[in-house]
PDB file of C-alpha atoms in Angstrom:
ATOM      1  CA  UNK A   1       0.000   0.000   0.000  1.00 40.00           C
ATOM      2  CA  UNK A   2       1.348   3.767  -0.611  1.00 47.00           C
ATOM      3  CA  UNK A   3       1.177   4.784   3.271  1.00 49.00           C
ATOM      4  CA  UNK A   4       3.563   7.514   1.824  1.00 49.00           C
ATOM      5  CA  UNK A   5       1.389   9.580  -0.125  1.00 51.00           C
ATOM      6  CA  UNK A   6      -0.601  10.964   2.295  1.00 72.00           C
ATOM      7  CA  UNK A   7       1.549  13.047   3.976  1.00 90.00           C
ATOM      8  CA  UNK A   8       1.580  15.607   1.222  1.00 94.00           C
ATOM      9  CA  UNK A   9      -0.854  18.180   0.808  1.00 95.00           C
ATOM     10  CA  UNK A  10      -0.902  19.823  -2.027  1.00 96.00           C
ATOM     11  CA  UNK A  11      -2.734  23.137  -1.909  1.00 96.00           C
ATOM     12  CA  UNK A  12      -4.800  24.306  -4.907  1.00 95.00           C
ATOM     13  CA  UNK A  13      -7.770  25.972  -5.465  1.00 94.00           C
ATOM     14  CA  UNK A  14     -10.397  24.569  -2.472  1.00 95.00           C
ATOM     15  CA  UNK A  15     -11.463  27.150   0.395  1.00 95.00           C
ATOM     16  CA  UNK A  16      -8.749  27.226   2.914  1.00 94.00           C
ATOM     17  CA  UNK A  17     -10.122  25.554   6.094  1.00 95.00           C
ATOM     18  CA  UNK A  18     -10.469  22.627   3.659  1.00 96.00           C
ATOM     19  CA  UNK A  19      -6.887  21.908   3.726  1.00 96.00           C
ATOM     20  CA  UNK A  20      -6.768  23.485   7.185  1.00 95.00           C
ATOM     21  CA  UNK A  21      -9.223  20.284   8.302  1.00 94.00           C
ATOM     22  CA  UNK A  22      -7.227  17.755   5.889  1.00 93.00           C
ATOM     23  CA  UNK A  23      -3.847  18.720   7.518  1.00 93.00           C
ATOM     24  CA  UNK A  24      -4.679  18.322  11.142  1.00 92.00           C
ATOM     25  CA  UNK A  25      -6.115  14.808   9.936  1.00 91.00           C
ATOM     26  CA  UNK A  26      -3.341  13.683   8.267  1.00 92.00           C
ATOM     27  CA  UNK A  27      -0.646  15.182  12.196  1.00 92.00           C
ATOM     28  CA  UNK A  28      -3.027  12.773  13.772  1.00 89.00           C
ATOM     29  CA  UNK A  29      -2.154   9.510  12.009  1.00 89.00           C
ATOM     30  CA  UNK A  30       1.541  10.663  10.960  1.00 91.00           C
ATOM     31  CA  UNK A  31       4.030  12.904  12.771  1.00 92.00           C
ATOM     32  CA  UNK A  32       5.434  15.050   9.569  1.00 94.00           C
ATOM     33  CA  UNK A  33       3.244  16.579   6.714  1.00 95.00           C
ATOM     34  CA  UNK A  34       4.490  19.119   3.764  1.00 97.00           C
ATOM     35  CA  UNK A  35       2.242  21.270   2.090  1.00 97.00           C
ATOM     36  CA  UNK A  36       3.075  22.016  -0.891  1.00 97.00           C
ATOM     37  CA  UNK A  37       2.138  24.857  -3.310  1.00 96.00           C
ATOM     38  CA  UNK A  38       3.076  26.488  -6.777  1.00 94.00           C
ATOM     39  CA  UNK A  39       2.600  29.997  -7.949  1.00 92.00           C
ATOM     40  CA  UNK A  40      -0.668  32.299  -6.884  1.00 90.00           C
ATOM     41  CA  UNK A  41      -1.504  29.487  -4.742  1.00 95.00           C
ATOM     42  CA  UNK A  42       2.057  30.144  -2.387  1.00 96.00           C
ATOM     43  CA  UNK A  43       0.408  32.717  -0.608  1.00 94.00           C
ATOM     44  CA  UNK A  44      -2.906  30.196   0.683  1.00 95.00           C
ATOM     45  CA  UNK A  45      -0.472  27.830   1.794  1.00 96.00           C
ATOM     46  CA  UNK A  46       1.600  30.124   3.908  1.00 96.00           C
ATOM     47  CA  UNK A  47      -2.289  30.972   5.660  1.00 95.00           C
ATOM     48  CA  UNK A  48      -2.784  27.319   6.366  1.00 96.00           C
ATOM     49  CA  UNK A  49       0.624  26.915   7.866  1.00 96.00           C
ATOM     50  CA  UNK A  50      -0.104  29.471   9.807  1.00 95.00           C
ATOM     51  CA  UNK A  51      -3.668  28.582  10.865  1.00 94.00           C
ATOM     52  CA  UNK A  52      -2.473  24.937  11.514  1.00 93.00           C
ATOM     53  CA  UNK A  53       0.427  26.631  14.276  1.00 91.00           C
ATOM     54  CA  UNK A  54      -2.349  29.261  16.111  1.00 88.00           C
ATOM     55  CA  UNK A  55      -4.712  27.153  16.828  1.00 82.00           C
ATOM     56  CA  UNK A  56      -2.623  24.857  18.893  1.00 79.00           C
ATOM     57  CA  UNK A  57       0.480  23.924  20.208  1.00 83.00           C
ATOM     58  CA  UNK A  58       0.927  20.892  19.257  1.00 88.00           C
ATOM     59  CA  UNK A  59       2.161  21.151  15.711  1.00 93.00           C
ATOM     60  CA  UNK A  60       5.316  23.535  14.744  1.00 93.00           C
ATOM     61  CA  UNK A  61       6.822  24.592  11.254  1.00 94.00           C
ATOM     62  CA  UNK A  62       9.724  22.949   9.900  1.00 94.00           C
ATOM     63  CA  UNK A  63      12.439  24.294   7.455  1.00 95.00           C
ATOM     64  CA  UNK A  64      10.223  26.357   4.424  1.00 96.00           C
ATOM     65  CA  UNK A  65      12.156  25.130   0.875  1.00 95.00           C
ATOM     66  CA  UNK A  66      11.388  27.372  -2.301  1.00 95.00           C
ATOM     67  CA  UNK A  67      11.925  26.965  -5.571  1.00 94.00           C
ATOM     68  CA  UNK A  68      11.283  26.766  -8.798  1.00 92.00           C
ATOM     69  CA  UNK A  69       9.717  24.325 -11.788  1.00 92.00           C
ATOM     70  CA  UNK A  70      10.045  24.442 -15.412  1.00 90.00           C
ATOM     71  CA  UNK A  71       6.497  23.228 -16.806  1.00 86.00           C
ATOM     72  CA  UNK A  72       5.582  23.768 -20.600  1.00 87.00           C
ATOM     73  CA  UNK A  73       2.831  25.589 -21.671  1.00 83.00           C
ATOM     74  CA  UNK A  74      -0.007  24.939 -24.183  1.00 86.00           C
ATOM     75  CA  UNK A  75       1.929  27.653 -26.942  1.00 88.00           C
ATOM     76  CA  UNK A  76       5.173  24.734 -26.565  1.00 87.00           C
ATOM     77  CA  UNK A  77       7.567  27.338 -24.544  1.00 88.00           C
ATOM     78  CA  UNK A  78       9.187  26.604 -21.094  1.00 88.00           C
ATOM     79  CA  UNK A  79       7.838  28.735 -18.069  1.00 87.00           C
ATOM     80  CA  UNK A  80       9.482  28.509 -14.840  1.00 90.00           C
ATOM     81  CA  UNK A  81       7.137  28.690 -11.581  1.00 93.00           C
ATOM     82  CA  UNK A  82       7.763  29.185  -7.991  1.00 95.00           C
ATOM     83  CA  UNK A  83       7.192  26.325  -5.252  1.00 96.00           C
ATOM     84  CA  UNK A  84       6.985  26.499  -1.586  1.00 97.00           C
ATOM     85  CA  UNK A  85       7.327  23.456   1.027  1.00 97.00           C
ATOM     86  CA  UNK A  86       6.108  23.871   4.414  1.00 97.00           C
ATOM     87  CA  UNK A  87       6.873  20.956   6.277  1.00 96.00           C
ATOM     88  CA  UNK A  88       4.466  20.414  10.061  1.00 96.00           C
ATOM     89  CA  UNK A  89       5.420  18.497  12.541  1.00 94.00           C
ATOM     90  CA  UNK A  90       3.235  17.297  15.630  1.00 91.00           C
ATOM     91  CA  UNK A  91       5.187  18.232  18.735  1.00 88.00           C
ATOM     92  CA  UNK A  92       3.728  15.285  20.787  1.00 76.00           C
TER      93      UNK A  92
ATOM     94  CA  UNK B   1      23.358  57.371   9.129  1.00 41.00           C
ATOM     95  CA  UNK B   2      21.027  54.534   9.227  1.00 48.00           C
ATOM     96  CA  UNK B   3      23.086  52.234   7.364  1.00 49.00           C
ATOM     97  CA  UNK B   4      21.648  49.033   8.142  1.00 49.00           C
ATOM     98  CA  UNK B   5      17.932  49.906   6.520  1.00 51.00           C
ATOM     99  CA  UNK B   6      18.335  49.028   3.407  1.00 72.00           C
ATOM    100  CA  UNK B   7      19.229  45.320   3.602  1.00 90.00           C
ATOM    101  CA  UNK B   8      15.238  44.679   3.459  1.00 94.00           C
ATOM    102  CA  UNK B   9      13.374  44.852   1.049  1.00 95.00           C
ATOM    103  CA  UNK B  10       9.544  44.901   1.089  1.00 96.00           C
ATOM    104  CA  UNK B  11       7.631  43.278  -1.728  1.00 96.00           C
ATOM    105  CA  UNK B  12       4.573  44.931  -2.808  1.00 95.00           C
ATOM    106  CA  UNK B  13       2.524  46.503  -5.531  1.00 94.00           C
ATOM    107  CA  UNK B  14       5.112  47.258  -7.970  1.00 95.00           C
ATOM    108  CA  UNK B  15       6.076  45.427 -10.639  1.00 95.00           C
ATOM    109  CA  UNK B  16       8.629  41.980 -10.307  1.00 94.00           C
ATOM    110  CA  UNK B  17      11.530  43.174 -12.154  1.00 94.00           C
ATOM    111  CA  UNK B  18      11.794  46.591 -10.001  1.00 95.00           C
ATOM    112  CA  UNK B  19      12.070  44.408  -6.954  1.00 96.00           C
ATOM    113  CA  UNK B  20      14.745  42.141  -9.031  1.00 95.00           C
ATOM    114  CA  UNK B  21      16.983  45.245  -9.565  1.00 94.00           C
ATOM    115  CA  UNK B  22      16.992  46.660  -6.366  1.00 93.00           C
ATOM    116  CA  UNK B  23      18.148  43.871  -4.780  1.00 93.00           C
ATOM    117  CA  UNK B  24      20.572  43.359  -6.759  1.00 92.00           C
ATOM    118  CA  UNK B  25      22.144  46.569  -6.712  1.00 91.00           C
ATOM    119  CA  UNK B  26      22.080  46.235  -3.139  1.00 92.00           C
ATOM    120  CA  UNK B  27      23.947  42.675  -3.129  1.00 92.00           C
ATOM    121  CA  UNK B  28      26.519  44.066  -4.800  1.00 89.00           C
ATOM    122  CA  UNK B  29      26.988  46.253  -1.184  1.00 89.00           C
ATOM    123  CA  UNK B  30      26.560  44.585   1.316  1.00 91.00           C
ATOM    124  CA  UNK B  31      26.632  40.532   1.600  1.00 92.00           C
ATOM    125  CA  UNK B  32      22.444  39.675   2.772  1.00 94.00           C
ATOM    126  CA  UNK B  33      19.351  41.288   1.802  1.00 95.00           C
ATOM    127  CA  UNK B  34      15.913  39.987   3.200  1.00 97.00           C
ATOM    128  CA  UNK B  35      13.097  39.879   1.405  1.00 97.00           C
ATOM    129  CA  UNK B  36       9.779  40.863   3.476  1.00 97.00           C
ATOM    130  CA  UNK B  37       6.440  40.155   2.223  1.00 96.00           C
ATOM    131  CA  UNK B  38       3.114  39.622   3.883  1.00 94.00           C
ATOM    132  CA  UNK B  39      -0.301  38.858   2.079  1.00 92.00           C
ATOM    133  CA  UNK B  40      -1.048  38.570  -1.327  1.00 90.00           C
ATOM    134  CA  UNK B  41       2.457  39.423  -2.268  1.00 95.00           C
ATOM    135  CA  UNK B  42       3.821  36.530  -0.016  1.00 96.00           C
ATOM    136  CA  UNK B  43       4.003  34.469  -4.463  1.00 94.00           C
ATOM    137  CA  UNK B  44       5.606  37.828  -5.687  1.00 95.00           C
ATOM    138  CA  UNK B  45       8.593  37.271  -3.164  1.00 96.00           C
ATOM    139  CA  UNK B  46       9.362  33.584  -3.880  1.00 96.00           C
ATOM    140  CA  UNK B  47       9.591  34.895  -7.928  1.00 95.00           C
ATOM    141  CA  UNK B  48      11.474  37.309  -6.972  1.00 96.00           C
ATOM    142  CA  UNK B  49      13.682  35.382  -5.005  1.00 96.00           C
ATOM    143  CA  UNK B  50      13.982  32.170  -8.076  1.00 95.00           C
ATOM    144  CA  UNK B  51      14.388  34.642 -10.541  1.00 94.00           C
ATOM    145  CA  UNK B  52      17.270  36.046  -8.713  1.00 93.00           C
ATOM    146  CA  UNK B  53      18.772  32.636  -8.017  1.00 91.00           C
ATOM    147  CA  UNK B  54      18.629  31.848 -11.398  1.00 88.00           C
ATOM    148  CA  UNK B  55      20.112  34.848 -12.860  1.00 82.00           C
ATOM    149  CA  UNK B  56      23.573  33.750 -11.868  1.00 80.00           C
ATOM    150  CA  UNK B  57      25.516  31.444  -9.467  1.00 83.00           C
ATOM    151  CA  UNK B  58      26.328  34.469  -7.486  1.00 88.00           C
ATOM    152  CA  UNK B  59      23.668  34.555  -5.334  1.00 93.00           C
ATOM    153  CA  UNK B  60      22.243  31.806  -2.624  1.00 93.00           C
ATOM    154  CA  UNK B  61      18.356  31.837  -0.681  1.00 94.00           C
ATOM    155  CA  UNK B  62      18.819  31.439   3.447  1.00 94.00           C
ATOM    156  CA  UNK B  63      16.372  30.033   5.461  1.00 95.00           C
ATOM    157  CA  UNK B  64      12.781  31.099   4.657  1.00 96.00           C
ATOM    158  CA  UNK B  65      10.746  32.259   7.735  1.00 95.00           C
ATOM    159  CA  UNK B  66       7.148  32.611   7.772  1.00 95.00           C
ATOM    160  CA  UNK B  67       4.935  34.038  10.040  1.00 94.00           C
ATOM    161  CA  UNK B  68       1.667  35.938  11.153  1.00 92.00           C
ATOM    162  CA  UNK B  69       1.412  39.410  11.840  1.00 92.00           C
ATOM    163  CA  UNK B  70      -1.691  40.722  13.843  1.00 90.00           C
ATOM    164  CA  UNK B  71      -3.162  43.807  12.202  1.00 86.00           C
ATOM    165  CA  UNK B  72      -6.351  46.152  13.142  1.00 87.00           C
ATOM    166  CA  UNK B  73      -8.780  46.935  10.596  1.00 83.00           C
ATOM    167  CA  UNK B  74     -10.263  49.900   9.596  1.00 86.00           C
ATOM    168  CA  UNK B  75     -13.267  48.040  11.042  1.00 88.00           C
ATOM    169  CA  UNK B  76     -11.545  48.085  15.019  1.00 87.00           C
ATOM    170  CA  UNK B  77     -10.944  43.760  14.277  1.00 88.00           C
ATOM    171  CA  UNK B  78      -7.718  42.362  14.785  1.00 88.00           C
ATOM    172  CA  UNK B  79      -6.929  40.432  11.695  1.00 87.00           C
ATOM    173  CA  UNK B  80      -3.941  38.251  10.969  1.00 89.00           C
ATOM    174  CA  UNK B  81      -1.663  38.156   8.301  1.00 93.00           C
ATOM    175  CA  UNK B  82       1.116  35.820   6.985  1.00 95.00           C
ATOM    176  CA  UNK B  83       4.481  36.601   6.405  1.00 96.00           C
ATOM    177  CA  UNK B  84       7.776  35.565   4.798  1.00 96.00           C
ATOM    178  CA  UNK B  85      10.851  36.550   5.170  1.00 97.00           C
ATOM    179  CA  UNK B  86      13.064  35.334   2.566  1.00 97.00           C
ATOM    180  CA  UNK B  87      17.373  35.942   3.000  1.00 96.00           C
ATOM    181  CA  UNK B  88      19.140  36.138  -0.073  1.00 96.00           C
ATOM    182  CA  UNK B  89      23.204  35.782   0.350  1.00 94.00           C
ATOM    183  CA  UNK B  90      26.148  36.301  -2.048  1.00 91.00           C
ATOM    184  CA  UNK B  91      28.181  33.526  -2.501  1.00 87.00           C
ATOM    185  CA  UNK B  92      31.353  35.477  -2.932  1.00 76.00           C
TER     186      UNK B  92
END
């Protein structure tokens, strides 16, 4: 079985306490998650991190990675595209 | 003189490539420059930041921070806003 998918969220276009509600699932079963995010949608997943960390103590924010993907477009030409990693851990 | 002021610099309305240049110009003085953002312009700072990193080998991204900010309306509610601070180093 892929036990290992799970424990990353990828954050799109759903209303934020969606993934809010999904995360704090997923730190109940395992003790690490990432969230993970590209372009406009950076920004949402920087409010769920921090939604996740105020609303208890028990999870904390690991080491943020950004960077950046090459994807090709429908017109055939190469754009690149920020990421962002947010890695939560459960403190208990 | 307040010499140490200008090693941040806060992303906001204006457009990408202004932000691109001006840090730039100020890596080539002094050796870090930190990227602030909060908001909607948390995605602007992470292009910024690739598109920097990409221009050349001379330049490295720190450790990303992000955070929440508490801020009052014009309303009288507290509201809270993320926040990223993103370092950006010069490898030589």
């Amino acid at each position: 079985m892929l036990n290992n998918t799970k424990d990353i969220i990828f954050i799109g276009k759903k209303p934020l306490m969606t993934y809010v509600t999904s995360a704090i699932i997923q730190l109940s079963a395992m003790p690490t998650i990432t969230l993970k995010a590209r372009g406009l949608s950076i920004g949402l997943a920087v409010d769920v991190a921090q939604i996740i960390k105020r609303k208890t103590n028990a999870f904390e924010i690991g080491t943020v990675k950004i960077d950046s993907e090459s994807l090709e477009s429908t017109d055939g030409k190469t754009r690149n595209v920020s990421t962002i990693e947010i890695p939560i851990k459960r403190t208990w």
